[in-house]
């Protein structure tokens, strides 16, 4: 046996308990989503079931108003991602390319906002939205998600911008480009991958947010997915677990796939910025 | 000074929009909370007049506040401690080259991709006393003979929640460690191997000291995140049974949005804010010191 | 093409002064090399000519036009960067043609010019490649090509060869010089490599700590360094220095080193008796002597370089270097006599460092 193979076996052995614990609930999610309703509560509980009930998904879609919640989630996540990126690009560019007084202060300010969690401020935020007449409006979520994500997006963009050599822009100025041409023809094309990656992470953050969505949205029609699914579970005597699990499958699997595909960028970002 | 540099307005204009937004969405609520915490507030959010520190006094007389506080400390210490102890060896393994590393990375990172709410819903169902498949699995392996009601009693429910808390904190922490490990100088390892160091000694004398800044940052960030984490406990037990799994955030949420005790809730928010603030300052100082160190290194490198 | 006039130029970064009043006149068609140790401000000065750094004080003109407030794109200069700064998302063809495209030249003119430049630089087979797919030397050539198509008034180079290996550097050095002889574009070339400076320059400007130490042709600087810094900086291996006091006896004036070693100097020297001085002799001027000419030295290390043998020896407690072409075998520990003809001796005032 080669040393590498030996090492691999050892590592997988060490990692397996964690992997099992991580994957187990997903397995449970799938087998629950697919089993007939009357096989949910059998004693003793078992993994096996009589048939694959794909209809569960269709039923769930109608009964839980999944489509509506999906649209709400999409609206909130897309809008807040776009706004966050649009506001963050100039700020990240300034941090990466200019020296100016107050730069250090601004970076520390961003760090502070990143640390402030929605939950501690949730009461104040709720009252703010009441003042602005935004309670029950999805836009209240958009605004707050942008604000709470901005530190992350600026930091992430900045650490990528720093890897684009400043000389490229200088060379283009000497070649006769205006600042604007240089930005459009040289800088932005090179920054596209960074912007896409950052946007996707922001999207996932917004997609998964719970506390603010639970607090600022009061009417069932405007629930986002996490709140909608939670509302199927919380405070009910009769929970339709097969529907809940079917909804969870639809809400998590696409995001998990995209995230898995992108996680190495996050690690690289950490290495670049060393968690700054 | 002879400098004729123009006052750079461009960068200031570029950071202005993000600054204003953060100020109004994050700054204003803090002021509002401070204001509300010193008011008598009706159930419906109406200010009934200035009462000074009465709300704070009430908070400090409240036994539920203290039990939540104690549980918050247990929750934070247990989750952060557990996460760190598990994450460091995992990061070291994932940083090493072995067959299937890509797959292992994806699995370990998976909980990060799923919202805490969904994870908590999944576990709530998996741990269901009557039909939960965790019980089924344990019974299949003859570890237990009877189904266990995992979430029905507070101590057991709280323990389970801590374990789930650890599980969801591992990906982020591992990512920080992986970033740190990949920035460690390879030549120190080679030098140590040449000097005859064994794997354990490499870890003890090279990895651990060099990783210290990253471990510190992981501790502070995790403390902040875990201290603030609502969804797991909220979704799995809503602080129950009988307030037995309440931590400060769940208690605060109940006070504000169930019992309508806005003054008291603001006071707790403010107390939590101050705790957070201390940790945030610690974090900022830590990051600044690290930047300072690396700046020093660059200068030395140049010379 | 045009002259470049730099007068009284200063640069401040905040409260930190980097350039302390620089005056350089660069003539039309001249190839001027700025040389100096790392951090002395060469790049900063070049970037000020290019318009990439603001000018804190003083004036820079190209031709008769004062350009202090002209943005980089309107200065009509071309620049080759140290890391080449090739646009990674454009092909070699587009990299070279970018400036022409910005100036809205016709498609046909652009491709003619690019092909012409590619021909000169041997880049024709690589025009469709992206910069990533080129070797270091080829990238360097693309950067040159980008400057070539411009017909700019002035070429600026910031250490364009420092990322190449030693052999390629020598080749490219000659190519750049040949190119200049052909195009005759006024050029300012920054390097910290004094051999590059010597071989390429019409005129060298030696800088140190934000000041100009000396300006002159390579041979001027070599033969008549204005001060200790230039004497030390120009020439490789560098000049030997021995401290001492000016004295005289019946054989003529000499410098007395610490251990009373007698170092002969020219009768015409204007050094005053008793003056503290530094005696300088280039390694290639130190010859093995016989009889009582010259001074005693003890060989410490011998290093053959091929054409020469470098002899490191102890003179008056200091290690000096002499070049010998003789194949005769010397041994460490051996005592020899070294001699430097009086006319080749350089004398500097010990306190000011200025040439005597
Ligand atoms: N933006 C800046 N702010 C502050 N100081 C700077 C800045 N840019 C350069 N300097 C300082 O100015 C001095 C001169 O820098 P410059 O790049 O001109 O040196 P150089 O002669 O080109 O050196 P090298 O040969 O290493 O390239 C250095 O001490 C540098 O630290
Ligand atoms: Mg330089």
PDB file of N, CA and C in Angstrom, chain C residues 70-141:
ATOM      1  N   UNK C  70      -0.773  68.329 -17.327  1.00  0.00           N
ATOM      2  CA  UNK C  70      -1.317  67.567 -18.449  1.00  0.00           C
ATOM      3  C   UNK C  70      -1.504  66.119 -18.002  1.00  0.00           C
ATOM      4  N   UNK C  71      -2.695  65.541 -18.191  1.00  0.00           N
ATOM      5  CA  UNK C  71      -2.866  64.140 -17.783  1.00  0.00           C
ATOM      6  C   UNK C  71      -2.025  63.191 -18.639  1.00  0.00           C
ATOM      7  N   UNK C  72      -1.743  62.027 -18.077  1.00  0.00           N
ATOM      8  CA  UNK C  72      -0.841  61.066 -18.726  1.00  0.00           C
ATOM      9  C   UNK C  72      -1.222  60.806 -20.181  1.00  0.00           C
ATOM     10  N   UNK C  73      -2.522  60.707 -20.445  1.00  0.00           N
ATOM     11  CA  UNK C  73      -2.921  60.283 -21.783  1.00  0.00           C
ATOM     12  C   UNK C  73      -2.624  61.330 -22.844  1.00  0.00           C
ATOM     13  N   UNK C  74      -2.425  62.606 -22.394  1.00  0.00           N
ATOM     14  CA  UNK C  74      -2.161  63.657 -23.375  1.00  0.00           C
ATOM     15  C   UNK C  74      -0.700  64.064 -23.434  1.00  0.00           C
ATOM     16  N   UNK C  75       0.170  63.321 -22.766  1.00  0.00           N
ATOM     17  CA  UNK C  75       1.570  63.758 -22.722  1.00  0.00           C
ATOM     18  C   UNK C  75       2.367  63.269 -23.918  1.00  0.00           C
ATOM     19  N   UNK C  76       1.791  62.360 -24.680  1.00  0.00           N
ATOM     20  CA  UNK C  76       2.476  61.809 -25.838  1.00  0.00           C
ATOM     21  C   UNK C  76       3.776  61.110 -25.454  1.00  0.00           C
ATOM     22  N   UNK C  77       3.679  60.264 -24.461  1.00  0.00           N
ATOM     23  CA  UNK C  77       4.811  59.460 -24.050  1.00  0.00           C
ATOM     24  C   UNK C  77       4.391  57.995 -24.105  1.00  0.00           C
ATOM     25  N   UNK C  78       5.382  57.116 -24.191  1.00  0.00           N
ATOM     26  CA  UNK C  78       5.098  55.688 -24.096  1.00  0.00           C
ATOM     27  C   UNK C  78       5.945  55.140 -22.963  1.00  0.00           C
ATOM     28  N   UNK C  79       5.433  54.087 -22.317  1.00  0.00           N
ATOM     29  CA  UNK C  79       6.168  53.584 -21.160  1.00  0.00           C
ATOM     30  C   UNK C  79       6.196  52.064 -21.153  1.00  0.00           C
ATOM     31  N   UNK C  80       7.341  51.513 -20.784  1.00  0.00           N
ATOM     32  CA  UNK C  80       7.472  50.068 -20.604  1.00  0.00           C
ATOM     33  C   UNK C  80       7.642  49.810 -19.115  1.00  0.00           C
ATOM     34  N   UNK C  81       6.700  49.016 -18.557  1.00  0.00           N
ATOM     35  CA  UNK C  81       6.709  48.798 -17.109  1.00  0.00           C
ATOM     36  C   UNK C  81       7.592  47.613 -16.726  1.00  0.00           C
ATOM     37  N   UNK C  82       8.004  47.626 -15.457  1.00  0.00           N
ATOM     38  CA  UNK C  82       8.860  46.552 -14.952  1.00  0.00           C
ATOM     39  C   UNK C  82       8.191  45.183 -15.094  1.00  0.00           C
ATOM     40  N   UNK C  83       6.884  45.112 -14.737  1.00  0.00           N
ATOM     41  CA  UNK C  83       6.175  43.836 -14.866  1.00  0.00           C
ATOM     42  C   UNK C  83       5.383  43.774 -16.163  1.00  0.00           C
ATOM     43  N   UNK C  84       5.742  44.649 -17.082  1.00  0.00           N
ATOM     44  CA  UNK C  84       5.185  44.700 -18.441  1.00  0.00           C
ATOM     45  C   UNK C  84       3.760  45.220 -18.502  1.00  0.00           C
ATOM     46  N   UNK C  85       2.933  44.950 -17.477  1.00  0.00           N
ATOM     47  CA  UNK C  85       1.558  45.441 -17.459  1.00  0.00           C
ATOM     48  C   UNK C  85       0.829  45.144 -18.759  1.00  0.00           C
ATOM     49  N   UNK C  86       0.976  43.926 -19.263  1.00  0.00           N
ATOM     50  CA  UNK C  86       0.201  43.535 -20.442  1.00  0.00           C
ATOM     51  C   UNK C  86      -1.235  43.276 -20.014  1.00  0.00           C
ATOM     52  N   UNK C  87      -2.187  43.658 -20.848  1.00  0.00           N
ATOM     53  CA  UNK C  87      -3.596  43.440 -20.515  1.00  0.00           C
ATOM     54  C   UNK C  87      -3.903  41.952 -20.665  1.00  0.00           C
ATOM     55  N   UNK C  88      -4.166  41.252 -19.551  1.00  0.00           N
ATOM     56  CA  UNK C  88      -4.254  39.782 -19.631  1.00  0.00           C
ATOM     57  C   UNK C  88      -5.442  39.286 -20.443  1.00  0.00           C
ATOM     58  N   UNK C  89      -6.472  40.139 -20.625  1.00  0.00           N
ATOM     59  CA  UNK C  89      -7.660  39.664 -21.330  1.00  0.00           C
ATOM     60  C   UNK C  89      -7.634  40.034 -22.804  1.00  0.00           C
ATOM     61  N   UNK C  90      -6.476  40.511 -23.295  1.00  0.00           N
ATOM     62  CA  UNK C  90      -6.393  40.849 -24.710  1.00  0.00           C
ATOM     63  C   UNK C  90      -5.258  40.057 -25.351  1.00  0.00           C
ATOM     64  N   UNK C  91      -5.403  39.788 -26.661  1.00  0.00           N
ATOM     65  CA  UNK C  91      -4.339  39.085 -27.369  1.00  0.00           C
ATOM     66  C   UNK C  91      -3.145  40.018 -27.531  1.00  0.00           C
ATOM     67  N   UNK C  92      -2.030  39.456 -27.947  1.00  0.00           N
ATOM     68  CA  UNK C  92      -0.837  40.263 -28.195  1.00  0.00           C
ATOM     69  C   UNK C  92      -1.158  41.375 -29.191  1.00  0.00           C
ATOM     70  N   UNK C  93      -1.891  40.990 -30.246  1.00  0.00           N
ATOM     71  CA  UNK C  93      -2.284  41.955 -31.273  1.00  0.00           C
ATOM     72  C   UNK C  93      -3.035  43.126 -30.648  1.00  0.00           C
ATOM     73  N   UNK C  94      -4.030  42.810 -29.804  1.00  0.00           N
ATOM     74  CA  UNK C  94      -4.841  43.877 -29.204  1.00  0.00           C
ATOM     75  C   UNK C  94      -4.058  44.677 -28.177  1.00  0.00           C
ATOM     76  N   UNK C  95      -3.141  43.996 -27.483  1.00  0.00           N
ATOM     77  CA  UNK C  95      -2.301  44.709 -26.543  1.00  0.00           C
ATOM     78  C   UNK C  95      -1.510  45.802 -27.257  1.00  0.00           C
ATOM     79  N   UNK C  96      -0.882  45.410 -28.343  1.00  0.00           N
ATOM     80  CA  UNK C  96      -0.042  46.370 -29.058  1.00  0.00           C
ATOM     81  C   UNK C  96      -0.905  47.468 -29.677  1.00  0.00           C
ATOM     82  N   UNK C  97      -2.098  47.082 -30.149  1.00  0.00           N
ATOM     83  CA  UNK C  97      -2.923  48.047 -30.868  1.00  0.00           C
ATOM     84  C   UNK C  97      -3.841  48.892 -30.007  1.00  0.00           C
ATOM     85  N   UNK C  98      -3.877  48.624 -28.692  1.00  0.00           N
ATOM     86  CA  UNK C  98      -4.869  49.290 -27.842  1.00  0.00           C
ATOM     87  C   UNK C  98      -4.798  50.809 -27.939  1.00  0.00           C
ATOM     88  N   UNK C  99      -3.586  51.355 -27.924  1.00  0.00           N
ATOM     89  CA  UNK C  99      -3.455  52.812 -27.944  1.00  0.00           C
ATOM     90  C   UNK C  99      -3.948  53.390 -29.267  1.00  0.00           C
ATOM     91  N   UNK C 100      -3.696  52.656 -30.337  1.00  0.00           N
ATOM     92  CA  UNK C 100      -4.135  53.152 -31.645  1.00  0.00           C
ATOM     93  C   UNK C 100      -5.653  53.123 -31.748  1.00  0.00           C
ATOM     94  N   UNK C 101      -6.239  52.073 -31.164  1.00  0.00           N
ATOM     95  CA  UNK C 101      -7.686  51.951 -31.176  1.00  0.00           C
ATOM     96  C   UNK C 101      -8.311  53.106 -30.406  1.00  0.00           C
ATOM     97  N   UNK C 102      -7.709  53.421 -29.266  1.00  0.00           N
ATOM     98  CA  UNK C 102      -8.227  54.532 -28.480  1.00  0.00           C
ATOM     99  C   UNK C 102      -8.137  55.841 -29.254  1.00  0.00           C
ATOM    100  N   UNK C 103      -7.124  55.937 -30.113  1.00  0.00           N
ATOM    101  CA  UNK C 103      -6.974  57.161 -30.899  1.00  0.00           C
ATOM    102  C   UNK C 103      -7.781  57.098 -32.191  1.00  0.00           C
ATOM    103  N   UNK C 104      -8.594  56.038 -32.301  1.00  0.00           N
ATOM    104  CA  UNK C 104      -9.538  55.928 -33.411  1.00  0.00           C
ATOM    105  C   UNK C 104      -8.858  55.949 -34.785  1.00  0.00           C
ATOM    106  N   UNK C 105      -7.711  55.271 -34.870  1.00  0.00           N
ATOM    107  CA  UNK C 105      -7.084  55.108 -36.177  1.00  0.00           C
ATOM    108  C   UNK C 105      -7.876  54.074 -36.982  1.00  0.00           C
ATOM    109  N   UNK C 106      -7.680  54.096 -38.309  1.00  0.00           N
ATOM    110  CA  UNK C 106      -8.419  53.149 -39.141  1.00  0.00           C
ATOM    111  C   UNK C 106      -7.907  51.733 -38.901  1.00  0.00           C
ATOM    112  N   UNK C 107      -8.779  50.759 -39.130  1.00  0.00           N
ATOM    113  CA  UNK C 107      -8.432  49.353 -38.925  1.00  0.00           C
ATOM    114  C   UNK C 107      -7.165  48.988 -39.679  1.00  0.00           C
ATOM    115  N   UNK C 108      -7.096  49.499 -40.919  1.00  0.00           N
ATOM    116  CA  UNK C 108      -5.983  49.128 -41.775  1.00  0.00           C
ATOM    117  C   UNK C 108      -4.676  49.699 -41.239  1.00  0.00           C
ATOM    118  N   UNK C 109      -4.720  50.938 -40.838  1.00  0.00           N
ATOM    119  CA  UNK C 109      -3.514  51.577 -40.312  1.00  0.00           C
ATOM    120  C   UNK C 109      -3.046  50.851 -39.053  1.00  0.00           C
ATOM    121  N   UNK C 110      -4.046  50.509 -38.201  1.00  0.00           N
ATOM    122  CA  UNK C 110      -3.693  49.817 -36.963  1.00  0.00           C
ATOM    123  C   UNK C 110      -2.966  48.526 -37.266  1.00  0.00           C
ATOM    124  N   UNK C 111      -3.525  47.714 -38.167  1.00  0.00           N
ATOM    125  CA  UNK C 111      -2.912  46.402 -38.357  1.00  0.00           C
ATOM    126  C   UNK C 111      -1.582  46.545 -39.082  1.00  0.00           C
ATOM    127  N   UNK C 112      -1.459  47.553 -39.941  1.00  0.00           N
ATOM    128  CA  UNK C 112      -0.151  47.787 -40.566  1.00  0.00           C
ATOM    129  C   UNK C 112       0.908  48.066 -39.511  1.00  0.00           C
ATOM    130  N   UNK C 113       0.540  48.970 -38.606  1.00  0.00           N
ATOM    131  CA  UNK C 113       1.513  49.370 -37.580  1.00  0.00           C
ATOM    132  C   UNK C 113       1.876  48.204 -36.669  1.00  0.00           C
ATOM    133  N   UNK C 114       0.849  47.432 -36.319  1.00  0.00           N
ATOM    134  CA  UNK C 114       1.127  46.306 -35.423  1.00  0.00           C
ATOM    135  C   UNK C 114       2.039  45.311 -36.120  1.00  0.00           C
ATOM    136  N   UNK C 115       1.747  45.033 -37.386  1.00  0.00           N
ATOM    137  CA  UNK C 115       2.575  44.068 -38.098  1.00  0.00           C
ATOM    138  C   UNK C 115       4.010  44.563 -38.237  1.00  0.00           C
ATOM    139  N   UNK C 116       4.142  45.851 -38.472  1.00  0.00           N
ATOM    140  CA  UNK C 116       5.484  46.419 -38.600  1.00  0.00           C
ATOM    141  C   UNK C 116       6.249  46.240 -37.283  1.00  0.00           C
ATOM    142  N   UNK C 117       5.579  46.588 -36.172  1.00  0.00           N
ATOM    143  CA  UNK C 117       6.233  46.464 -34.865  1.00  0.00           C
ATOM    144  C   UNK C 117       6.558  45.009 -34.577  1.00  0.00           C
ATOM    145  N   UNK C 118       5.612  44.108 -34.918  1.00  0.00           N
ATOM    146  CA  UNK C 118       5.829  42.686 -34.665  1.00  0.00           C
ATOM    147  C   UNK C 118       7.023  42.184 -35.458  1.00  0.00           C
ATOM    148  N   UNK C 119       7.155  42.694 -36.666  1.00  0.00           N
ATOM    149  CA  UNK C 119       8.289  42.327 -37.521  1.00  0.00           C
ATOM    150  C   UNK C 119       9.608  42.702 -36.834  1.00  0.00           C
ATOM    151  N   UNK C 120       9.676  43.960 -36.400  1.00  0.00           N
ATOM    152  CA  UNK C 120      10.895  44.443 -35.758  1.00  0.00           C
ATOM    153  C   UNK C 120      11.235  43.607 -34.533  1.00  0.00           C
ATOM    154  N   UNK C 121      10.192  43.218 -33.780  1.00  0.00           N
ATOM    155  CA  UNK C 121      10.423  42.564 -32.490  1.00  0.00           C
ATOM    156  C   UNK C 121      10.319  41.045 -32.570  1.00  0.00           C
ATOM    157  N   UNK C 122      10.223  40.494 -33.802  1.00  0.00           N
ATOM    158  CA  UNK C 122      10.111  39.036 -33.945  1.00  0.00           C
ATOM    159  C   UNK C 122       8.885  38.475 -33.245  1.00  0.00           C
ATOM    160  N   UNK C 123       7.794  39.210 -33.279  1.00  0.00           N
ATOM    161  CA  UNK C 123       6.606  38.742 -32.565  1.00  0.00           C
ATOM    162  C   UNK C 123       5.525  38.210 -33.500  1.00  0.00           C
ATOM    163  N   UNK C 124       5.799  38.264 -34.812  1.00  0.00           N
ATOM    164  CA  UNK C 124       4.763  37.924 -35.778  1.00  0.00           C
ATOM    165  C   UNK C 124       4.055  36.590 -35.484  1.00  0.00           C
ATOM    166  N   UNK C 125       4.774  35.524 -35.114  1.00  0.00           N
ATOM    167  CA  UNK C 125       4.055  34.252 -34.886  1.00  0.00           C
ATOM    168  C   UNK C 125       3.165  34.254 -33.653  1.00  0.00           C
ATOM    169  N   UNK C 126       3.313  35.263 -32.780  1.00  0.00           N
ATOM    170  CA  UNK C 126       2.613  35.186 -31.495  1.00  0.00           C
ATOM    171  C   UNK C 126       1.429  36.139 -31.395  1.00  0.00           C
ATOM    172  N   UNK C 127       1.100  36.834 -32.497  1.00  0.00           N
ATOM    173  CA  UNK C 127       0.125  37.927 -32.399  1.00  0.00           C
ATOM    174  C   UNK C 127      -1.227  37.498 -31.852  1.00  0.00           C
ATOM    175  N   UNK C 128      -1.619  36.243 -32.103  1.00  0.00           N
ATOM    176  CA  UNK C 128      -2.951  35.828 -31.676  1.00  0.00           C
ATOM    177  C   UNK C 128      -2.963  35.240 -30.269  1.00  0.00           C
ATOM    178  N   UNK C 129      -1.775  35.069 -29.689  1.00  0.00           N
ATOM    179  CA  UNK C 129      -1.726  34.458 -28.359  1.00  0.00           C
ATOM    180  C   UNK C 129      -2.139  35.459 -27.286  1.00  0.00           C
ATOM    181  N   UNK C 130      -2.461  34.900 -26.110  1.00  0.00           N
ATOM    182  CA  UNK C 130      -2.709  35.795 -24.988  1.00  0.00           C
ATOM    183  C   UNK C 130      -1.401  35.896 -24.193  1.00  0.00           C
ATOM    184  N   UNK C 131      -1.207  36.981 -23.467  1.00  0.00           N
ATOM    185  CA  UNK C 131       0.060  37.196 -22.768  1.00  0.00           C
ATOM    186  C   UNK C 131       0.454  36.016 -21.877  1.00  0.00           C
ATOM    187  N   UNK C 132      -0.578  35.330 -21.316  1.00  0.00           N
ATOM    188  CA  UNK C 132      -0.290  34.189 -20.452  1.00  0.00           C
ATOM    189  C   UNK C 132       0.549  33.130 -21.161  1.00  0.00           C
ATOM    190  N   UNK C 133       0.383  33.037 -22.477  1.00  0.00           N
ATOM    191  CA  UNK C 133       1.040  31.950 -23.208  1.00  0.00           C
ATOM    192  C   UNK C 133       2.415  32.339 -23.736  1.00  0.00           C
ATOM    193  N   UNK C 134       3.001  33.409 -23.189  1.00  0.00           N
ATOM    194  CA  UNK C 134       4.301  33.856 -23.694  1.00  0.00           C
ATOM    195  C   UNK C 134       5.374  33.673 -22.628  1.00  0.00           C
ATOM    196  N   UNK C 135       6.609  33.565 -23.097  1.00  0.00           N
ATOM    197  CA  UNK C 135       7.726  33.510 -22.158  1.00  0.00           C
ATOM    198  C   UNK C 135       8.043  34.929 -21.686  1.00  0.00           C
ATOM    199  N   UNK C 136       8.884  35.011 -20.648  1.00  0.00           N
ATOM    200  CA  UNK C 136       9.233  36.325 -20.099  1.00  0.00           C
ATOM    201  C   UNK C 136       9.807  37.260 -21.153  1.00  0.00           C
ATOM    202  N   UNK C 137      10.699  36.736 -21.974  1.00  0.00           N
ATOM    203  CA  UNK C 137      11.330  37.580 -22.986  1.00  0.00           C
ATOM    204  C   UNK C 137      10.313  38.050 -24.020  1.00  0.00           C
ATOM    205  N   UNK C 138       9.391  37.152 -24.386  1.00  0.00           N
ATOM    206  CA  UNK C 138       8.374  37.543 -25.373  1.00  0.00           C
ATOM    207  C   UNK C 138       7.440  38.599 -24.800  1.00  0.00           C
ATOM    208  N   UNK C 139       7.079  38.436 -23.519  1.00  0.00           N
ATOM    209  CA  UNK C 139       6.230  39.450 -22.886  1.00  0.00           C
ATOM    210  C   UNK C 139       6.915  40.799 -22.910  1.00  0.00           C
ATOM    211  N   UNK C 140       8.206  40.771 -22.596  1.00  0.00           N
ATOM    212  CA  UNK C 140       8.981  42.000 -22.594  1.00  0.00           C
ATOM    213  C   UNK C 140       8.897  42.664 -23.974  1.00  0.00           C
ATOM    214  N   UNK C 141       8.996  41.839 -25.006  1.00  0.00           N
ATOM    215  CA  UNK C 141       8.935  42.378 -26.364  1.00  0.00           C
ATOM    216  C   UNK C 141       7.562  42.963 -26.676  1.00  0.00           C
TER     217      UNK C 141
END
